[in-house]
Amino acid sequence: MTTVSELPMATTRVKGCCQELSEPLPAAVVDEAAALLRALSDPTRLQMLAMLAQADEPICVCDFTAAFDVGQPTVSHHLGKLRDAGLVTSAKHGIWAFYALSPKLPVIAQAVLAGLL
């Protein structure tokens, strides 16, 4: 029977010995990408973004409310997340807010939309 003292000792591994890696990305870049991907991680928000990409003019919150059969606060919450991520812009007309794709849509979001549409 083999005892613990008879087991071969593991050789000391040199850290990073297998392959040279590129430098990690700057934290600010990674944080921004992660925030953008969080905004895109909800199916309803992806649907809204796709609808905005296909629309000829800004879309009213009330139209999203009807399309998704959810309340206005839920729609506004999702649109707020998209706005905070820089994916959409909004303009108030009377009591309603109208949303459009941001003219400065990040490349990651453009790629996601291209894959959806």
Short mmCIF file of N, CA and C in Angstrom, two decimals:
data_model
loop_
_atom_site.label_atom_id
_atom_site.label_comp_id
_atom_site.label_asym_id
_atom_site.label_seq_id
_atom_site.Cartn_x
_atom_site.Cartn_y
_atom_site.Cartn_z
N MET A 1 0.83 -1.17 0.00
CA MET A 1 0.00 0.00 0.00
C MET A 1 0.89 1.25 0.00
N THR A 2 0.51 2.23 -0.79
CA THR A 2 1.28 3.46 -0.90
C THR A 2 0.90 4.41 0.22
N THR A 3 1.91 4.95 0.86
CA THR A 3 1.65 5.94 1.90
C THR A 3 1.86 7.34 1.32
N VAL A 4 1.38 8.30 2.04
CA VAL A 4 1.49 9.69 1.57
C VAL A 4 2.94 10.07 1.35
N SER A 5 3.82 9.63 2.20
CA SER A 5 5.23 10.00 2.06
C SER A 5 5.86 9.38 0.82
N GLU A 6 5.26 8.35 0.25
CA GLU A 6 5.82 7.70 -0.94
C GLU A 6 5.31 8.32 -2.24
N LEU A 7 4.30 9.18 -2.16
CA LEU A 7 3.77 9.79 -3.38
C LEU A 7 4.78 10.76 -3.96
N PRO A 8 4.88 10.83 -5.29
CA PRO A 8 5.84 11.75 -5.89
C PRO A 8 5.44 13.20 -5.59
N MET A 9 6.44 14.01 -5.37
CA MET A 9 6.19 15.43 -5.09
C MET A 9 5.91 16.15 -6.40
N ALA A 10 4.95 17.06 -6.36
CA ALA A 10 4.64 17.85 -7.55
C ALA A 10 5.79 18.81 -7.80
N THR A 11 6.12 18.96 -9.07
CA THR A 11 7.19 19.91 -9.39
C THR A 11 6.63 21.32 -9.26
N THR A 12 7.50 22.22 -8.94
CA THR A 12 7.09 23.61 -8.80
C THR A 12 6.82 24.17 -10.19
N ARG A 13 5.65 24.74 -10.37
CA ARG A 13 5.27 25.29 -11.67
C ARG A 13 5.68 26.76 -11.71
N VAL A 14 6.27 27.12 -12.81
CA VAL A 14 6.63 28.52 -13.01
C VAL A 14 5.40 29.25 -13.49
N LYS A 15 5.09 30.35 -12.83
CA LYS A 15 3.90 31.12 -13.19
C LYS A 15 4.04 31.65 -14.62
N GLY A 16 3.04 31.38 -15.43
CA GLY A 16 3.04 31.89 -16.80
C GLY A 16 4.08 31.23 -17.69
N CYS A 17 4.29 29.94 -17.52
CA CYS A 17 5.36 29.29 -18.26
C CYS A 17 4.94 28.77 -19.63
N CYS A 18 3.66 28.68 -19.90
CA CYS A 18 3.19 28.02 -21.10
C CYS A 18 3.11 28.93 -22.32
N GLN A 19 2.61 30.13 -22.14
CA GLN A 19 2.39 30.99 -23.30
C GLN A 19 2.43 32.45 -22.86
N GLU A 20 3.04 33.27 -23.70
CA GLU A 20 3.04 34.69 -23.40
C GLU A 20 1.68 35.27 -23.76
N LEU A 21 1.12 36.05 -22.88
CA LEU A 21 -0.18 36.65 -23.11
C LEU A 21 -0.03 38.15 -23.32
N SER A 22 -1.02 38.70 -23.99
CA SER A 22 -1.03 40.16 -24.14
C SER A 22 -1.35 40.77 -22.78
N GLU A 23 -1.11 42.05 -22.67
CA GLU A 23 -1.42 42.74 -21.43
C GLU A 23 -2.93 42.79 -21.24
N PRO A 24 -3.41 42.75 -20.00
CA PRO A 24 -4.84 42.90 -19.76
C PRO A 24 -5.31 44.27 -20.26
N LEU A 25 -6.56 44.32 -20.67
CA LEU A 25 -7.14 45.58 -21.12
C LEU A 25 -7.25 46.55 -19.95
N PRO A 26 -7.24 47.84 -20.23
CA PRO A 26 -7.42 48.80 -19.14
C PRO A 26 -8.77 48.58 -18.45
N ALA A 27 -8.79 48.75 -17.15
CA ALA A 27 -10.01 48.49 -16.37
C ALA A 27 -11.18 49.34 -16.86
N ALA A 28 -10.93 50.57 -17.25
CA ALA A 28 -12.02 51.45 -17.72
C ALA A 28 -12.68 50.88 -18.98
N VAL A 29 -11.88 50.32 -19.87
CA VAL A 29 -12.41 49.74 -21.11
C VAL A 29 -13.27 48.52 -20.79
N VAL A 30 -12.78 47.67 -19.93
CA VAL A 30 -13.50 46.45 -19.56
C VAL A 30 -14.78 46.79 -18.79
N ASP A 31 -14.70 47.76 -17.90
CA ASP A 31 -15.89 48.16 -17.14
C ASP A 31 -16.97 48.71 -18.06
N GLU A 32 -16.57 49.51 -19.05
CA GLU A 32 -17.54 50.07 -20.00
C GLU A 32 -18.18 48.97 -20.83
N ALA A 33 -17.38 48.02 -21.30
CA ALA A 33 -17.92 46.91 -22.09
C ALA A 33 -18.86 46.05 -21.24
N ALA A 34 -18.51 45.81 -19.99
CA ALA A 34 -19.36 45.01 -19.11
C ALA A 34 -20.70 45.70 -18.87
N ALA A 35 -20.67 47.02 -18.66
CA ALA A 35 -21.92 47.76 -18.46
C ALA A 35 -22.80 47.69 -19.70
N LEU A 36 -22.19 47.80 -20.85
CA LEU A 36 -22.93 47.70 -22.11
C LEU A 36 -23.54 46.32 -22.27
N LEU A 37 -22.78 45.30 -21.99
CA LEU A 37 -23.29 43.93 -22.12
C LEU A 37 -24.38 43.64 -21.09
N ARG A 38 -24.29 44.23 -19.90
CA ARG A 38 -25.38 44.08 -18.92
C ARG A 38 -26.67 44.70 -19.46
N ALA A 39 -26.55 45.85 -20.10
CA ALA A 39 -27.74 46.50 -20.66
C ALA A 39 -28.35 45.65 -21.77
N LEU A 40 -27.52 44.92 -22.50
CA LEU A 40 -27.99 44.08 -23.59
C LEU A 40 -28.40 42.68 -23.13
N SER A 41 -28.24 42.38 -21.86
CA SER A 41 -28.45 41.01 -21.38
C SER A 41 -29.90 40.64 -21.15
N ASP A 42 -30.82 41.57 -21.30
CA ASP A 42 -32.23 41.29 -21.08
C ASP A 42 -32.95 41.13 -22.42
N PRO A 43 -33.72 40.04 -22.61
CA PRO A 43 -34.41 39.82 -23.88
C PRO A 43 -35.36 40.96 -24.28
N THR A 44 -36.04 41.55 -23.31
CA THR A 44 -36.95 42.65 -23.64
C THR A 44 -36.17 43.85 -24.16
N ARG A 45 -35.04 44.14 -23.53
CA ARG A 45 -34.23 45.27 -23.99
C ARG A 45 -33.66 45.00 -25.38
N LEU A 46 -33.28 43.77 -25.65
CA LEU A 46 -32.80 43.44 -27.00
C LEU A 46 -33.91 43.63 -28.02
N GLN A 47 -35.12 43.22 -27.67
CA GLN A 47 -36.27 43.40 -28.57
C GLN A 47 -36.49 44.89 -28.83
N MET A 48 -36.45 45.68 -27.78
CA MET A 48 -36.66 47.13 -27.93
C MET A 48 -35.59 47.74 -28.82
N LEU A 49 -34.35 47.34 -28.62
CA LEU A 49 -33.25 47.88 -29.42
C LEU A 49 -33.43 47.49 -30.89
N ALA A 50 -33.84 46.25 -31.14
CA ALA A 50 -34.08 45.81 -32.51
C ALA A 50 -35.22 46.60 -33.15
N MET A 51 -36.28 46.85 -32.39
CA MET A 51 -37.40 47.64 -32.92
C MET A 51 -36.95 49.06 -33.25
N LEU A 52 -36.15 49.64 -32.38
CA LEU A 52 -35.64 50.99 -32.64
C LEU A 52 -34.74 51.02 -33.87
N ALA A 53 -33.96 49.96 -34.06
CA ALA A 53 -33.07 49.91 -35.22
C ALA A 53 -33.85 49.84 -36.52
N GLN A 54 -35.03 49.25 -36.48
CA GLN A 54 -35.85 49.10 -37.68
C GLN A 54 -36.83 50.24 -37.89
N ALA A 55 -36.98 51.11 -36.90
CA ALA A 55 -37.96 52.19 -36.97
C ALA A 55 -37.43 53.37 -37.79
N ASP A 56 -38.35 54.01 -38.51
CA ASP A 56 -37.99 55.18 -39.30
C ASP A 56 -37.99 56.46 -38.47
N GLU A 57 -38.62 56.41 -37.32
CA GLU A 57 -38.71 57.58 -36.44
C GLU A 57 -38.72 57.11 -34.99
N PRO A 58 -38.51 58.02 -34.05
CA PRO A 58 -38.51 57.63 -32.63
C PRO A 58 -39.81 56.93 -32.23
N ILE A 59 -39.69 56.04 -31.26
CA ILE A 59 -40.83 55.24 -30.79
C ILE A 59 -41.26 55.74 -29.42
N CYS A 60 -42.57 55.89 -29.25
CA CYS A 60 -43.15 56.35 -27.99
C CYS A 60 -43.17 55.20 -26.97
N VAL A 61 -42.99 55.55 -25.72
CA VAL A 61 -43.10 54.56 -24.64
C VAL A 61 -44.43 53.82 -24.73
N CYS A 62 -45.49 54.53 -25.08
CA CYS A 62 -46.82 53.90 -25.15
C CYS A 62 -46.86 52.78 -26.19
N ASP A 63 -46.09 52.92 -27.28
CA ASP A 63 -46.06 51.87 -28.31
C ASP A 63 -45.33 50.63 -27.80
N PHE A 64 -44.26 50.83 -27.04
CA PHE A 64 -43.57 49.69 -26.44
C PHE A 64 -44.48 49.00 -25.42
N THR A 65 -45.22 49.78 -24.66
CA THR A 65 -46.14 49.22 -23.67
C THR A 65 -47.14 48.29 -24.33
N ALA A 66 -47.68 48.70 -25.47
CA ALA A 66 -48.64 47.86 -26.20
C ALA A 66 -47.96 46.64 -26.81
N ALA A 67 -46.76 46.82 -27.34
CA ALA A 67 -46.06 45.73 -28.02
C ALA A 67 -45.68 44.60 -27.06
N PHE A 68 -45.34 44.93 -25.83
CA PHE A 68 -44.87 43.93 -24.88
C PHE A 68 -45.91 43.56 -23.84
N ASP A 69 -47.06 44.19 -23.87
CA ASP A 69 -48.13 43.91 -22.93
C ASP A 69 -47.63 43.96 -21.48
N VAL A 70 -46.89 45.02 -21.20
CA VAL A 70 -46.42 45.27 -19.83
C VAL A 70 -46.74 46.72 -19.49
N GLY A 71 -46.62 47.05 -18.24
CA GLY A 71 -46.93 48.40 -17.80
C GLY A 71 -45.87 49.41 -18.20
N GLN A 72 -46.29 50.66 -18.22
CA GLN A 72 -45.39 51.75 -18.58
C GLN A 72 -44.17 51.84 -17.66
N PRO A 73 -44.31 51.62 -16.34
CA PRO A 73 -43.11 51.68 -15.49
C PRO A 73 -42.05 50.63 -15.89
N THR A 74 -42.49 49.44 -16.28
CA THR A 74 -41.55 48.40 -16.70
C THR A 74 -40.84 48.80 -17.99
N VAL A 75 -41.61 49.31 -18.94
CA VAL A 75 -41.03 49.76 -20.21
C VAL A 75 -40.03 50.89 -19.94
N SER A 76 -40.42 51.84 -19.12
CA SER A 76 -39.53 52.97 -18.81
C SER A 76 -38.26 52.50 -18.10
N HIS A 77 -38.38 51.50 -17.25
CA HIS A 77 -37.20 50.93 -16.58
C HIS A 77 -36.22 50.38 -17.61
N HIS A 78 -36.73 49.57 -18.54
CA HIS A 78 -35.86 48.98 -19.57
C HIS A 78 -35.24 50.06 -20.45
N LEU A 79 -36.03 51.03 -20.86
CA LEU A 79 -35.51 52.10 -21.70
C LEU A 79 -34.49 52.95 -20.94
N GLY A 80 -34.69 53.11 -19.65
CA GLY A 80 -33.72 53.83 -18.83
C GLY A 80 -32.38 53.12 -18.79
N LYS A 81 -32.41 51.81 -18.69
CA LYS A 81 -31.16 51.03 -18.71
C LYS A 81 -30.44 51.20 -20.04
N LEU A 82 -31.20 51.18 -21.14
CA LEU A 82 -30.61 51.36 -22.47
C LEU A 82 -30.05 52.78 -22.61
N ARG A 83 -30.76 53.76 -22.09
CA ARG A 83 -30.30 55.15 -22.16
C ARG A 83 -29.03 55.33 -21.32
N ASP A 84 -29.02 54.77 -20.11
CA ASP A 84 -27.85 54.89 -19.24
C ASP A 84 -26.61 54.26 -19.86
N ALA A 85 -26.81 53.24 -20.69
CA ALA A 85 -25.69 52.58 -21.36
C ALA A 85 -25.29 53.30 -22.65
N GLY A 86 -25.99 54.38 -22.99
CA GLY A 86 -25.65 55.14 -24.18
C GLY A 86 -26.16 54.53 -25.47
N LEU A 87 -27.14 53.63 -25.36
CA LEU A 87 -27.64 52.94 -26.55
C LEU A 87 -28.81 53.66 -27.21
N VAL A 88 -29.56 54.43 -26.44
CA VAL A 88 -30.71 55.15 -26.98
C VAL A 88 -30.70 56.60 -26.48
N THR A 89 -31.43 57.43 -27.21
CA THR A 89 -31.66 58.80 -26.78
C THR A 89 -33.16 58.97 -26.57
N SER A 90 -33.53 59.98 -25.80
CA SER A 90 -34.96 60.21 -25.56
C SER A 90 -35.27 61.69 -25.70
N ALA A 91 -36.52 61.94 -26.06
CA ALA A 91 -37.03 63.31 -26.14
C ALA A 91 -38.45 63.31 -25.62
N LYS A 92 -38.78 64.29 -24.82
CA LYS A 92 -40.11 64.40 -24.23
C LYS A 92 -41.00 65.21 -25.17
N HIS A 93 -42.20 64.69 -25.44
CA HIS A 93 -43.23 65.38 -26.21
C HIS A 93 -44.52 65.28 -25.41
N GLY A 94 -44.89 66.36 -24.75
CA GLY A 94 -46.06 66.31 -23.88
C GLY A 94 -45.78 65.41 -22.70
N ILE A 95 -46.69 64.47 -22.46
CA ILE A 95 -46.51 63.55 -21.33
C ILE A 95 -45.71 62.31 -21.71
N TRP A 96 -45.42 62.12 -22.99
CA TRP A 96 -44.75 60.91 -23.44
C TRP A 96 -43.29 61.16 -23.79
N ALA A 97 -42.50 60.12 -23.62
CA ALA A 97 -41.10 60.14 -24.05
C ALA A 97 -40.98 59.29 -25.30
N PHE A 98 -40.19 59.78 -26.24
CA PHE A 98 -39.94 59.07 -27.49
C PHE A 98 -38.46 58.68 -27.52
N TYR A 99 -38.20 57.48 -27.99
CA TYR A 99 -36.84 56.94 -27.97
C TYR A 99 -36.36 56.62 -29.38
N ALA A 100 -35.04 56.78 -29.57
CA ALA A 100 -34.39 56.45 -30.84
C ALA A 100 -33.02 55.86 -30.51
N LEU A 101 -32.46 55.13 -31.48
CA LEU A 101 -31.10 54.64 -31.30
C LEU A 101 -30.16 55.81 -31.18
N SER A 102 -29.17 55.66 -30.36
CA SER A 102 -28.16 56.70 -30.21
C SER A 102 -27.36 56.83 -31.51
N PRO A 103 -27.08 58.06 -31.94
CA PRO A 103 -26.24 58.21 -33.13
C PRO A 103 -24.80 57.75 -32.87
N LYS A 104 -24.44 57.61 -31.60
CA LYS A 104 -23.10 57.14 -31.23
C LYS A 104 -23.18 55.72 -30.68
N LEU A 105 -23.94 54.87 -31.35
CA LEU A 105 -24.12 53.49 -30.90
C LEU A 105 -22.78 52.77 -30.85
N PRO A 106 -22.40 52.22 -29.70
CA PRO A 106 -21.12 51.52 -29.59
C PRO A 106 -21.01 50.35 -30.58
N VAL A 107 -19.79 50.06 -30.99
CA VAL A 107 -19.54 49.01 -31.97
C VAL A 107 -20.07 47.67 -31.50
N ILE A 108 -19.95 47.37 -30.21
CA ILE A 108 -20.45 46.10 -29.69
C ILE A 108 -21.95 46.00 -29.92
N ALA A 109 -22.68 47.07 -29.65
CA ALA A 109 -24.13 47.06 -29.85
C ALA A 109 -24.47 46.94 -31.33
N GLN A 110 -23.70 47.59 -32.19
CA GLN A 110 -23.92 47.47 -33.63
C GLN A 110 -23.76 46.02 -34.07
N ALA A 111 -22.75 45.35 -33.54
CA ALA A 111 -22.52 43.94 -33.89
C ALA A 111 -23.66 43.06 -33.40
N VAL A 112 -24.15 43.31 -32.20
CA VAL A 112 -25.27 42.53 -31.66
C VAL A 112 -26.50 42.72 -32.54
N LEU A 113 -26.80 43.97 -32.89
CA LEU A 113 -27.96 44.25 -33.74
C LEU A 113 -27.81 43.61 -35.11
N ALA A 114 -26.61 43.67 -35.67
CA ALA A 114 -26.38 43.06 -36.98
C ALA A 114 -26.64 41.56 -36.93
N GLY A 115 -26.31 40.94 -35.82
CA GLY A 115 -26.56 39.51 -35.66
C GLY A 115 -28.03 39.18 -35.46
N LEU A 116 -28.80 40.13 -34.95
CA LEU A 116 -30.22 39.90 -34.70
C LEU A 116 -31.08 40.18 -35.93
N LEU A 117 -30.69 41.17 -36.71
CA LEU A 117 -31.54 41.63 -37.81
C LEU A 117 -31.17 41.00 -39.14
#
